Coordinates of C-alpha atoms and ligand atoms in Angstrom, one line a residue:
M5 CA 14.0 -12.2 -24.6
E6 CA 16.9 -13.6 -22.6
T7 CA 17.8 -17.2 -22.9
L8 CA 16.8 -19.6 -20.2
A9 CA 20.1 -21.4 -20.4
N10 CA 21.6 -20.2 -17.1
G11 CA 20.5 -19.8 -13.5
I12 CA 17.6 -21.5 -12.1
A13 CA 16.1 -22.3 -15.5
E14 CA 18.4 -25.3 -15.0
F15 CA 16.1 -26.4 -12.2
L16 CA 13.1 -26.3 -14.5
M17 CA 14.7 -28.1 -17.3
S18 CA 16.2 -30.6 -14.9
E19 CA 12.7 -31.8 -14.1
Q20 CA 13.2 -34.2 -17.0
A21 CA 16.9 -34.5 -16.4
P22 CA 16.9 -37.5 -14.0
Q23 CA 15.3 -39.7 -16.6
K24 CA 18.0 -39.1 -19.1
Q25 CA 20.6 -41.9 -19.0
S26 CA 23.6 -39.6 -20.0
Q27 CA 23.0 -37.2 -17.1
P28 CA 25.4 -37.4 -14.2
K29 CA 23.7 -38.5 -11.0
S30 CA 22.5 -35.3 -9.1
P31 CA 23.8 -34.7 -5.6
P32 CA 21.1 -35.2 -3.0
T33 CA 20.7 -31.5 -2.3
S34 CA 20.0 -30.5 -5.9
S35 CA 17.6 -33.4 -6.3
K36 CA 15.6 -32.1 -3.3
M37 CA 15.5 -28.7 -5.1
E38 CA 14.4 -30.3 -8.3
K39 CA 11.7 -32.2 -6.6
L40 CA 10.6 -29.0 -4.8
V41 CA 10.6 -27.0 -8.0
A42 CA 8.5 -29.7 -9.7
L43 CA 6.0 -29.8 -6.8
C44 CA 5.7 -26.0 -6.8
K45 CA 4.9 -26.0 -10.5
R46 CA 2.5 -29.0 -10.3
R47 CA 0.6 -27.7 -7.3
G48 CA 0.6 -24.0 -8.2
F49 CA 3.0 -22.5 -5.7
I50 CA 5.4 -20.9 -8.2
F51 CA 5.3 -20.6 -12.0
Q52 CA 7.9 -19.3 -14.4
D53 CA 6.8 -15.9 -15.5
S54 CA 5.5 -15.6 -19.1
E55 CA 6.0 -19.4 -19.4
I56 CA 3.9 -19.7 -22.6
Y57 CA 6.5 -17.6 -24.3
G58 CA 9.5 -19.5 -22.9
G59 CA 9.8 -17.4 -19.8
I60 CA 12.0 -14.5 -18.9
N61 CA 15.1 -15.0 -16.8
G62 CA 14.9 -13.7 -13.2
F63 CA 11.1 -13.3 -13.0
W64 CA 8.7 -15.6 -11.2
D65 CA 4.9 -15.8 -10.6
Y66 CA 3.0 -17.1 -7.6
G67 CA 0.1 -19.5 -8.3
P68 CA -3.0 -20.0 -6.2
L69 CA -1.2 -21.8 -3.3
G70 CA 2.0 -19.7 -3.5
V71 CA 0.2 -16.4 -3.4
E72 CA -1.6 -17.5 -0.1
L73 CA 1.7 -18.7 1.4
K74 CA 3.5 -15.4 0.5
K75 CA 0.6 -13.4 1.7
N76 CA 0.6 -15.2 5.0
L77 CA 4.3 -14.4 5.4
K78 CA 3.7 -10.7 4.6
D79 CA 0.6 -10.5 6.8
A80 CA 2.4 -12.1 9.7
W81 CA 5.2 -9.6 9.4
W82 CA 2.8 -6.6 9.1
H83 CA 0.8 -7.9 12.1
D84 CA 3.9 -8.5 14.3
I85 CA 5.8 -5.4 13.3
V86 CA 3.2 -2.7 12.7
R87 CA 0.0 -3.6 14.4
C88 CA 1.2 -5.6 17.3
P89 CA 4.9 -4.9 17.9
S90 CA 6.7 -6.2 21.0
I91 CA 8.2 -4.3 23.9
G92 CA 11.5 -2.5 23.2
P93 CA 14.7 -2.9 25.2
D94 CA 13.8 0.3 27.1
G95 CA 10.7 -1.5 28.5
Q96 CA 8.4 0.7 26.4
L97 CA 5.9 -0.4 23.7
L98 CA 7.5 0.0 20.3
E99 CA 6.1 2.8 18.2
M100 CA 5.7 1.6 14.6
V101 CA 3.7 2.9 11.7
G102 CA 3.3 1.7 8.1
L103 CA 3.8 3.3 4.7
D104 CA 3.2 2.5 1.1
C105 CA 5.4 4.5 -1.4
T106 CA 5.5 4.4 -5.2
I107 CA 8.0 2.3 -7.2
I108 CA 9.0 5.2 -9.4
M109 CA 10.3 8.2 -7.4
N110 CA 12.0 11.4 -8.3
P111 CA 15.4 10.3 -9.6
K112 CA 17.1 12.7 -7.2
V113 CA 16.3 10.2 -4.5
W114 CA 18.6 7.7 -6.1
I115 CA 21.4 10.2 -6.6
A116 CA 21.2 11.1 -2.9
S117 CA 21.1 7.5 -1.8
G118 CA 24.2 6.7 -3.8
H119 CA 22.4 4.2 -6.1
V120 CA 22.9 6.2 -9.3
G121 CA 26.6 6.5 -8.7
G122 CA 27.5 3.3 -6.8
F123 CA 24.8 0.6 -7.1
S124 CA 26.8 -1.5 -9.4
D125 CA 28.4 -4.8 -9.3
P126 CA 31.6 -5.2 -11.2
M127 CA 31.1 -7.9 -13.8
V128 CA 33.0 -9.8 -16.4
D129 CA 31.8 -10.9 -19.9
D130 CA 32.8 -14.0 -21.7
R131 CA 33.7 -13.1 -25.3
E132 CA 33.2 -16.6 -26.4
T133 CA 29.7 -17.5 -25.1
K134 CA 28.5 -13.9 -24.6
Q135 CA 27.5 -14.7 -21.0
R136 CA 27.9 -12.1 -18.3
F137 CA 28.9 -13.0 -14.7
R138 CA 29.2 -11.1 -11.4
F139 CA 32.9 -10.7 -10.9
D140 CA 32.6 -11.7 -7.2
H141 CA 30.5 -14.8 -8.1
V142 CA 33.1 -16.4 -10.4
M143 CA 35.1 -19.2 -8.7
C144 CA 38.0 -21.3 -10.1
F145 CA 39.3 -24.8 -9.8
V146 CA 43.1 -24.6 -9.8
H147 CA 45.9 -27.1 -9.4
P148 CA 46.9 -27.3 -5.8
N149 CA 50.6 -26.6 -6.7
G150 CA 50.9 -26.3 -10.5
D151 CA 51.7 -23.0 -12.2
D152 CA 51.3 -24.3 -15.7
A153 CA 48.0 -26.0 -15.2
P154 CA 44.8 -24.7 -16.8
I155 CA 42.3 -22.9 -14.6
F156 CA 38.6 -23.9 -14.7
A157 CA 36.1 -21.2 -13.8
F158 CA 32.6 -21.9 -12.5
L159 CA 29.6 -20.4 -10.7
S160 CA 28.9 -21.9 -7.3
D161 CA 25.6 -23.9 -7.1
S162 CA 25.3 -24.0 -10.8
P163 CA 25.7 -27.0 -13.2
S164 CA 29.1 -25.5 -14.3
E165 CA 30.5 -26.4 -10.8
A166 CA 30.1 -30.2 -11.1
K167 CA 31.2 -30.1 -14.8
R168 CA 34.3 -28.1 -14.2
K169 CA 35.3 -30.0 -11.1
K170 CA 35.2 -33.3 -13.1
Q171 CA 37.3 -31.7 -15.9
A172 CA 39.8 -30.2 -13.4
T173 CA 40.2 -33.5 -11.4
K174 CA 40.8 -35.4 -14.7
A175 CA 43.3 -32.8 -16.0
F176 CA 45.3 -32.5 -12.7
G177 CA 45.0 -36.1 -11.5
V178 CA 44.4 -34.7 -8.0
E179 CA 41.5 -33.0 -6.2
P180 CA 41.5 -29.3 -7.4
K181 CA 41.7 -26.3 -5.0
V182 CA 39.0 -23.6 -5.1
I183 CA 39.9 -19.9 -5.3
A184 CA 37.9 -16.8 -6.2
Y185 CA 38.5 -15.6 -9.8
S186 CA 39.2 -12.1 -8.3
E187 CA 42.3 -13.5 -6.6
I188 CA 44.0 -14.1 -9.9
K189 CA 45.9 -10.9 -10.8
N190 CA 48.7 -12.1 -13.1
A191 CA 48.1 -11.8 -16.9
A192 CA 49.7 -15.1 -17.7
Q193 CA 47.4 -16.9 -15.2
L194 CA 44.3 -15.0 -16.5
A195 CA 45.1 -16.2 -20.0
K196 CA 44.7 -19.8 -18.7
V197 CA 41.2 -19.4 -17.3
F198 CA 38.4 -21.3 -19.0
A199 CA 35.2 -19.3 -18.5
P200 CA 32.3 -21.3 -17.0
E201 CA 30.9 -22.5 -20.3
A202 CA 33.8 -21.7 -22.7
E203 CA 35.8 -24.1 -24.8
K204 CA 38.9 -21.9 -25.1
P205 CA 40.9 -20.2 -22.3
G206 CA 41.4 -16.5 -21.8
T207 CA 38.0 -15.2 -23.0
L208 CA 36.8 -13.3 -19.9
T209 CA 37.0 -9.5 -20.1
E210 CA 38.3 -7.2 -17.4
P211 CA 35.7 -6.5 -14.7
R212 CA 33.4 -3.5 -15.5
Q213 CA 30.8 -1.6 -13.5
F214 CA 27.1 -2.4 -14.3
N215 CA 24.3 -0.4 -12.8
L216 CA 21.6 -2.7 -11.4
M217 CA 18.7 -0.2 -11.5
F218 CA 16.1 -0.6 -14.2
K219 CA 15.7 2.7 -16.2
T220 CA 12.5 4.0 -17.7
Y221 CA 11.2 7.4 -19.0
V222 CA 8.4 9.4 -17.4
G223 CA 6.1 11.4 -19.7
A224 CA 5.8 11.6 -23.5
I225 CA 9.4 12.5 -24.3
E226 CA 12.3 10.1 -23.9
S227 CA 15.2 12.3 -23.0
E228 CA 17.9 12.6 -20.3
D229 CA 15.6 14.8 -18.4
S230 CA 12.8 12.2 -18.2
I231 CA 14.9 9.3 -17.0
A232 CA 13.5 7.5 -13.9
Y233 CA 14.3 4.3 -12.1
L234 CA 12.3 1.4 -10.7
R235 CA 13.3 1.4 -7.1
P236 CA 16.0 -1.1 -6.1
E237 CA 14.9 -1.1 -2.5
T238 CA 11.9 0.1 -0.5
A239 CA 14.0 1.9 2.2
Q240 CA 14.5 5.2 0.4
G241 CA 10.7 5.8 0.1
I242 CA 10.7 5.7 3.9
F243 CA 13.6 8.2 4.3
A244 CA 11.9 10.5 1.7
N245 CA 8.7 10.4 3.8
Y246 CA 10.3 10.6 7.3
R247 CA 9.4 14.3 7.7
N248 CA 5.8 13.7 6.5
V249 CA 5.4 10.9 9.0
L250 CA 6.8 12.9 11.9
D251 CA 4.5 15.9 11.0
T252 CA 1.3 13.8 10.7
S253 CA 1.5 11.1 13.3
R254 CA 2.4 11.4 16.9
V255 CA 5.5 9.3 16.8
K256 CA 8.6 10.3 18.7
V257 CA 12.1 8.9 18.6
P258 CA 12.6 6.0 19.1
F259 CA 10.0 4.9 16.4
G260 CA 9.9 2.9 13.2
I261 CA 8.4 3.1 9.8
A262 CA 7.6 -0.2 8.0
Q263 CA 6.9 -0.9 4.4
I264 CA 6.3 -4.0 2.2
G265 CA 6.7 -3.5 -1.5
K266 CA 8.3 -4.5 -4.8
A267 CA 11.9 -3.8 -5.6
F268 CA 13.7 -4.3 -8.9
R269 CA 17.4 -5.1 -9.6
N270 CA 18.8 -6.0 -13.0
E271 CA 20.8 -8.8 -11.4
V272 CA 23.7 -10.0 -13.6
T273 CA 23.1 -13.6 -12.9
P274 CA 19.7 -14.3 -11.5
R275 CA 19.6 -17.9 -10.2
N276 CA 18.7 -20.4 -7.6
Y277 CA 15.0 -20.2 -8.3
T278 CA 13.4 -17.1 -6.7
F279 CA 16.4 -16.5 -4.4
R280 CA 18.0 -14.0 -6.8
S281 CA 15.3 -12.5 -9.0
R282 CA 15.1 -9.3 -10.9
E283 CA 11.7 -8.4 -9.4
F284 CA 11.1 -9.2 -5.8
E285 CA 9.4 -8.0 -2.7
Q286 CA 11.0 -6.5 0.4
M287 CA 9.7 -6.1 4.0
E288 CA 11.7 -3.2 5.4
I289 CA 11.8 -1.3 8.7
E290 CA 13.7 1.9 9.3
F291 CA 13.9 2.4 13.0
F292 CA 14.8 5.9 14.1
I293 CA 16.8 6.3 17.3
H294 CA 18.9 8.6 19.4
P295 CA 22.6 8.0 18.3
A296 CA 23.7 7.2 21.8
T297 CA 21.2 4.2 21.9
A298 CA 22.4 2.5 18.7
N299 CA 24.1 -0.5 20.4
E300 CA 21.0 -1.6 22.4
W301 CA 18.6 -1.1 19.5
Y302 CA 20.8 -2.8 17.0
K303 CA 21.1 -5.9 19.3
F304 CA 17.3 -5.7 20.0
W305 CA 16.4 -5.8 16.3
R306 CA 19.0 -8.4 15.3
D307 CA 17.8 -10.8 18.0
S308 CA 14.1 -10.2 17.7
R309 CA 14.1 -10.6 13.9
F310 CA 16.0 -13.9 14.3
K311 CA 13.4 -15.1 16.8
W312 CA 10.6 -14.0 14.4
W313 CA 11.8 -16.2 11.6
Q314 CA 12.0 -19.1 14.2
S315 CA 8.5 -18.4 15.3
I316 CA 7.1 -19.0 11.8
G317 CA 8.7 -22.4 11.4
L318 CA 12.4 -21.9 10.5
A319 CA 13.3 -23.1 14.0
G320 CA 16.0 -25.7 13.4
S321 CA 19.7 -25.6 12.5
N322 CA 18.9 -24.4 9.0
L323 CA 18.6 -20.8 10.4
Q324 CA 21.6 -18.9 11.6
L325 CA 22.6 -15.4 12.6
R326 CA 25.9 -14.1 11.2
E327 CA 27.6 -11.0 12.3
H328 CA 29.5 -9.3 9.5
D329 CA 33.2 -8.9 9.7
K330 CA 34.5 -5.3 9.7
D331 CA 35.7 -5.6 6.1
E332 CA 32.3 -6.7 4.8
L333 CA 30.5 -3.6 6.2
A334 CA 28.9 -1.1 3.9
H335 CA 30.7 2.3 3.8
Y336 CA 28.1 4.0 6.0
A337 CA 28.0 1.1 8.5
K338 CA 31.7 1.1 9.3
E339 CA 31.3 3.4 12.3
G340 CA 28.1 1.7 13.4
A341 CA 27.1 -0.8 16.0
G342 CA 27.2 -3.6 13.4
T343 CA 25.5 -5.4 10.6
S344 CA 24.3 -9.0 10.7
D345 CA 22.5 -11.4 8.3
I346 CA 19.8 -13.8 9.2
E347 CA 20.6 -16.7 6.9
Y348 CA 19.0 -19.9 5.8
K349 CA 20.6 -23.1 4.6
F350 CA 18.9 -23.6 1.3
P351 CA 19.4 -26.9 -0.6
F352 CA 21.4 -25.0 -3.2
T353 CA 23.6 -23.3 -0.7
D354 CA 24.1 -26.3 1.6
P355 CA 26.5 -26.6 3.5
G356 CA 26.6 -22.8 3.2
F357 CA 23.8 -20.4 4.0
G358 CA 22.0 -17.6 2.0
E359 CA 20.8 -14.2 3.3
L360 CA 17.1 -13.9 4.2
E361 CA 17.3 -10.6 6.0
G362 CA 20.0 -8.0 6.8
V363 CA 20.0 -6.0 10.0
A364 CA 22.2 -2.9 9.8
H365 CA 23.0 0.2 11.8
R366 CA 22.9 2.7 9.0
T367 CA 24.0 5.6 11.2
D368 CA 22.5 8.9 10.0
F369 CA 23.9 8.4 6.5
D370 CA 20.6 8.4 4.5
L371 CA 18.9 11.3 6.3
R372 CA 22.0 13.5 6.0
Q373 CA 22.2 12.6 2.3
H374 CA 18.6 13.6 1.7
A375 CA 19.0 16.7 3.8
Q376 CA 21.9 17.8 1.6
H377 CA 20.4 16.8 -1.8
S378 CA 16.9 18.1 -1.2
G379 CA 18.3 21.4 0.2
L380 CA 16.2 21.0 3.3
G381 CA 19.4 20.8 5.5
D382 CA 18.7 21.0 9.2
K383 CA 14.9 21.0 8.6
L384 CA 15.2 17.2 8.4
K385 CA 16.7 17.1 11.9
Y386 CA 14.6 15.8 14.7
F387 CA 13.6 18.1 17.6
D388 CA 13.7 16.0 20.8
Q389 CA 11.3 17.6 23.2
D390 CA 11.6 14.8 25.8
L391 CA 15.4 15.3 25.9
Q392 CA 14.9 19.0 26.2
V393 CA 12.8 18.7 29.3
K394 CA 15.2 16.1 30.8
L395 CA 18.2 18.4 30.3
Q396 CA 16.3 21.4 31.6
N397 CA 15.5 19.4 34.8
Q398 CA 19.1 18.5 35.1
G399 CA 20.0 22.3 35.0
V400 CA 22.0 22.0 31.7
P401 CA 22.7 25.5 30.2
K402 CA 20.4 26.6 27.5
D403 CA 23.0 26.9 24.7
E404 CA 24.2 23.3 25.5
I405 CA 20.6 22.1 25.4
D406 CA 20.0 23.7 22.0
K407 CA 23.0 21.9 20.6
Q408 CA 21.9 18.5 21.9
V409 CA 18.1 18.4 21.2
K410 CA 18.2 18.8 17.4
Y411 CA 19.9 15.9 15.6
F412 CA 19.7 13.5 12.7
P413 CA 18.3 10.3 14.2
H414 CA 20.4 7.2 13.6
V415 CA 18.7 4.2 11.9
I416 CA 18.6 0.5 12.5
E417 CA 17.4 -1.2 9.4
P418 CA 16.0 -4.8 9.4
S419 CA 15.5 -5.5 5.7
A420 CA 14.0 -8.8 4.7
G421 CA 13.0 -10.4 1.4
A422 CA 9.5 -11.8 1.1
D423 CA 10.4 -14.1 -1.8
R424 CA 13.5 -15.5 -0.1
G425 CA 11.4 -15.9 3.0
T426 CA 8.7 -17.8 1.0
L427 CA 11.4 -20.0 -0.6
A428 CA 12.8 -20.8 2.8
L429 CA 9.4 -21.8 4.1
L430 CA 8.9 -24.0 1.1
C431 CA 12.3 -25.7 1.5
E432 CA 11.8 -26.2 5.2
A433 CA 8.3 -27.6 4.7
Y434 CA 9.3 -30.1 2.0
T435 CA 9.4 -33.6 3.5
D436 CA 9.6 -36.9 1.6
D437 CA 7.3 -39.5 3.0
P438 CA 7.1 -42.7 0.9
G439 CA 4.5 -44.0 3.4
R440 CA 1.9 -41.5 2.1
P441 CA 0.0 -41.8 -1.2
S442 CA 1.4 -38.4 -2.2
G443 CA 5.0 -39.5 -1.3
V444 CA 5.6 -36.0 0.0
V445 CA 4.1 -33.7 2.7
M446 CA 4.6 -29.9 3.1
K447 CA 5.0 -29.3 6.8
F448 CA 4.3 -25.6 6.9
H449 CA 3.9 -23.9 10.3
P450 CA 0.0 -23.7 10.7
R451 CA 0.2 -19.9 10.6
M452 CA 2.0 -20.0 7.2
A453 CA 0.0 -22.8 5.6
P454 CA -1.8 -21.6 2.5
I455 CA -4.9 -23.6 3.3
K456 CA -5.6 -23.9 7.1
A457 CA -8.1 -26.7 6.9
A458 CA -10.0 -28.9 4.5
I459 CA -13.5 -30.1 5.0
F460 CA -14.6 -33.4 3.4
P461 CA -17.9 -35.2 3.3
L462 CA -16.9 -38.9 3.4
V463 CA -19.5 -39.6 0.7
D464 CA -21.6 -37.4 -1.5
K465 CA -24.9 -38.4 0.0
D466 CA -26.9 -38.9 3.2
G467 CA -26.8 -35.2 4.1
M468 CA -23.0 -35.2 4.6
P469 CA -22.3 -32.7 1.8
E470 CA -24.8 -30.2 3.4
I471 CA -23.2 -30.5 6.9
A472 CA -19.7 -30.1 5.4
Q473 CA -20.8 -27.1 3.4
N474 CA -22.3 -25.4 6.5
L475 CA -19.0 -26.0 8.4
Y476 CA -17.1 -24.6 5.4
M477 CA -19.3 -21.5 5.1
D478 CA -18.7 -20.7 8.7
L479 CA -14.9 -21.3 8.8
R480 CA -14.2 -19.5 5.6
K481 CA -15.3 -16.2 7.3
T482 CA -12.0 -16.4 9.3
W483 CA -9.6 -18.6 7.4
N484 CA -8.7 -19.9 4.0
V485 CA -10.3 -23.3 4.1
Q486 CA -11.3 -25.7 1.3
L487 CA -14.3 -27.9 0.7
D488 CA -13.5 -31.0 -1.3
V489 CA -16.1 -33.5 -2.2
K490 CA -14.5 -35.2 -5.1
Q491 CA -12.7 -38.6 -5.2
N492 CA -11.9 -41.0 -2.5
I493 CA -10.7 -39.8 0.9
G494 CA -7.2 -41.1 0.4
K495 CA -6.7 -38.9 -2.8
R496 CA -8.2 -35.9 -1.0
Y497 CA -5.7 -36.3 1.9
A498 CA -2.9 -36.7 -0.6
R499 CA -3.9 -33.4 -2.2
M500 CA -3.9 -31.6 1.1
D501 CA -0.5 -33.2 2.2
E502 CA 1.0 -31.6 -0.9
A503 CA -0.6 -28.3 -0.2
G504 CA 0.6 -28.5 3.4
T505 CA -2.9 -28.2 4.9
P506 CA -2.4 -28.9 8.7
F507 CA -6.0 -30.1 9.5
C508 CA -8.6 -32.1 7.6
F509 CA -12.1 -32.5 9.0
T510 CA -14.3 -35.3 7.7
V511 CA -18.0 -35.5 8.0
D512 CA -19.0 -39.2 8.2
T513 CA -21.8 -41.5 9.4
Q514 CA -21.0 -40.9 13.0
T515 CA -21.5 -37.2 12.4
L516 CA -25.1 -37.9 11.6
Q517 CA -25.5 -39.5 15.1
D518 CA -23.4 -37.4 17.5
Q519 CA -22.4 -34.2 15.6
T520 CA -18.7 -35.0 15.8
V521 CA -16.3 -34.9 12.8
T522 CA -12.9 -36.6 12.4
V523 CA -9.9 -34.3 12.5
R524 CA -6.7 -35.6 10.9
Y525 CA -3.4 -34.0 11.8
R526 CA -1.1 -33.6 8.8
D527 CA 2.2 -34.3 10.5
T528 CA 1.4 -37.2 12.8
L529 CA -1.6 -38.6 10.8
Q530 CA -3.3 -39.0 14.2
Q531 CA -7.1 -38.8 14.0
E532 CA -9.6 -37.8 16.7
R533 CA -13.1 -36.7 17.0
V534 CA -14.2 -33.1 17.6
N535 CA -17.7 -31.8 18.1
I536 CA -18.7 -29.7 15.1
S537 CA -19.5 -26.8 17.3
Q538 CA -15.9 -26.9 18.6
V539 CA -14.1 -26.9 15.2
R540 CA -13.8 -23.1 15.1
A541 CA -12.3 -23.0 18.7
F542 CA -10.0 -25.9 17.8
L543 CA -8.6 -24.0 14.7
A544 CA -8.2 -20.7 16.6
D545 CA -6.2 -22.6 19.3
K546 CA -4.0 -24.4 16.8
I547 CA -3.3 -21.6 14.4
G548 CA -2.9 -18.8 16.9
A549 CA -4.0 -15.2 17.0
G550 CA -3.1 -12.7 14.3
A551 CA -2.7 -15.6 11.9
G552 CA -4.6 -14.1 9.1
G553 CA -6.3 -16.2 6.5
Ligands
ATP22 P1 22.6 -10.2 -1.8 O1 24.0 -10.0 -1.2 O2 22.2 -11.6 -1.7 O3 22.6 -9.6 -3.2 P2 21.8 -7.8 -0.6 O4 22.7 -7.8 0.7 O5 22.1 -7.0 -1.7 O6 21.6 -9.3 -1.0 P3 19.8 -6.2 0.6 O7 20.1 -5.0 -0.3 O8 20.3 -6.1 2.0 O9 20.3 -7.5 -0.1 O10 18.2 -6.4 0.5 C1 17.5 -6.9 1.6 C2 16.8 -8.2 1.3 O11 16.2 -8.2 0.1 C3 17.8 -9.4 1.2 O12 18.1 -9.9 2.5 C4 17.0 -10.4 0.4 O13 16.1 -11.1 1.2 C5 16.2 -9.5 -0.5 N1 16.8 -9.4 -1.8 C6 17.8 -8.7 -2.3 N2 18.1 -8.9 -3.5 C7 17.2 -9.9 -4.0 C8 17.0 -10.5 -5.2 N3 17.8 -10.2 -6.3 N4 16.1 -11.4 -5.3 C9 15.3 -11.7 -4.2 N5 15.4 -11.1 -3.0 C10 16.4 -10.2 -2.9

């Protein structure tokens, strides 16, 4: 088992850290993260995987509240993308279908996609501490103008950053400058680098390639011929099934195939809670288009995906859209209409941002690769009947039409992470409120809230529990609601504030006289009375259609 000494394990261990006198005072951002991690554990949003055995680095489990939150995110995505998509830039209804592929596929898929050959991050090992880091993640504190000075390496957003900064400032007597480790080329300089946790300088190895795919064997015999991989992305299952979907559903270009599913990457340095995990879930769309329409479809998906994240509660300045510079683009995207990231300002990236979703014009790279590696060649091309009719009507000669109507569609890929999305929802919702008994309230968008409403009888007598139970039995047919009869009302409200439940309905003495209940709004604490027969309509109005449980 791997040690829990690095990465986000720090967050868990640091739950006790603020009490220790010797600990340096945490910056406000990390203390927000520590408090959120503690709440997630205490209230059952997120647990460390295999915790009773000390955990395993890079793997996380969702508890009773977390699983509902993540499910709401995935259900909203599925509803808005597959079942109820918007109107496209061409004024037509979007054609979208869903798919569910296996995690283990024929390994040739990963040779064709380039993952077997190229899905690797160069990394460096520290000979002293035996730690391994992604080469592009190692940063250094250097003297602003001193050649002879030592160089202190660290990982951004990890405890090594604060520790090394303190050491560098003390050693230099001035504020250190930050550069990427990869910028240091000179051997004499490299020999002066203290690795993030090392005591001696010059212990980092040369960068080496490291394939991020998890390997396994299929069948009884473990040999070269039985090697298979856990998929590192869901996208390739869509490309591998593109012909099946075309042949079995009535979709025509432009159309999209969507999939939600697990992906696995043996990340070198999993960290920042669930942000960089080794097992995670993706929500991916491959949208197949005519190559000439790439610009408008790229812009459409980039902007509509950004608005979607806003619509589920990430509406403020913590969300940004960032267009990639040319030199950041993947090899296949260089000729394309562009790539952009939808990014969220997490407490651990603040003031920077971390990627939630990438939107890329992947050209026809993947389909051409699969055409070549599967031997299907032009059979994977799309025959555009509508274009054929259009060109015939324009009087275009037959041989010219034949050339134009069979092509490999281009692809716009919006690829989002369900775990990073869930984490962003948690970070956005977390609100300290010393005025409440719980001291904290999770202000989830009602559509995302794990529990939509709580129903309380004020006291456990006088027929109130029966009325509350009847209301609960009715509402639970549509939403995830909770009946809570235990403890005083203040404690029950506090529990619901921590769970982020937007509405609490209380059955009290007045209910017995006029059939109204009190509704308490989570965010404003405002209370009003609603007739019991109107509660269902009230919730439908506040939570919205297609909201799921
Ligand atoms: P990064 O640069 O952060 O490693 P990426 O660009 O490799 O991410 P993609 O391959 O574009 O990510 O994957 C699409 C989405 O899948 C990302 O936007 C992210 O939300 C999610 N994702 C990727 N890697 C991880 C991971 N290790 N843990 C959790 N989510 C991930």
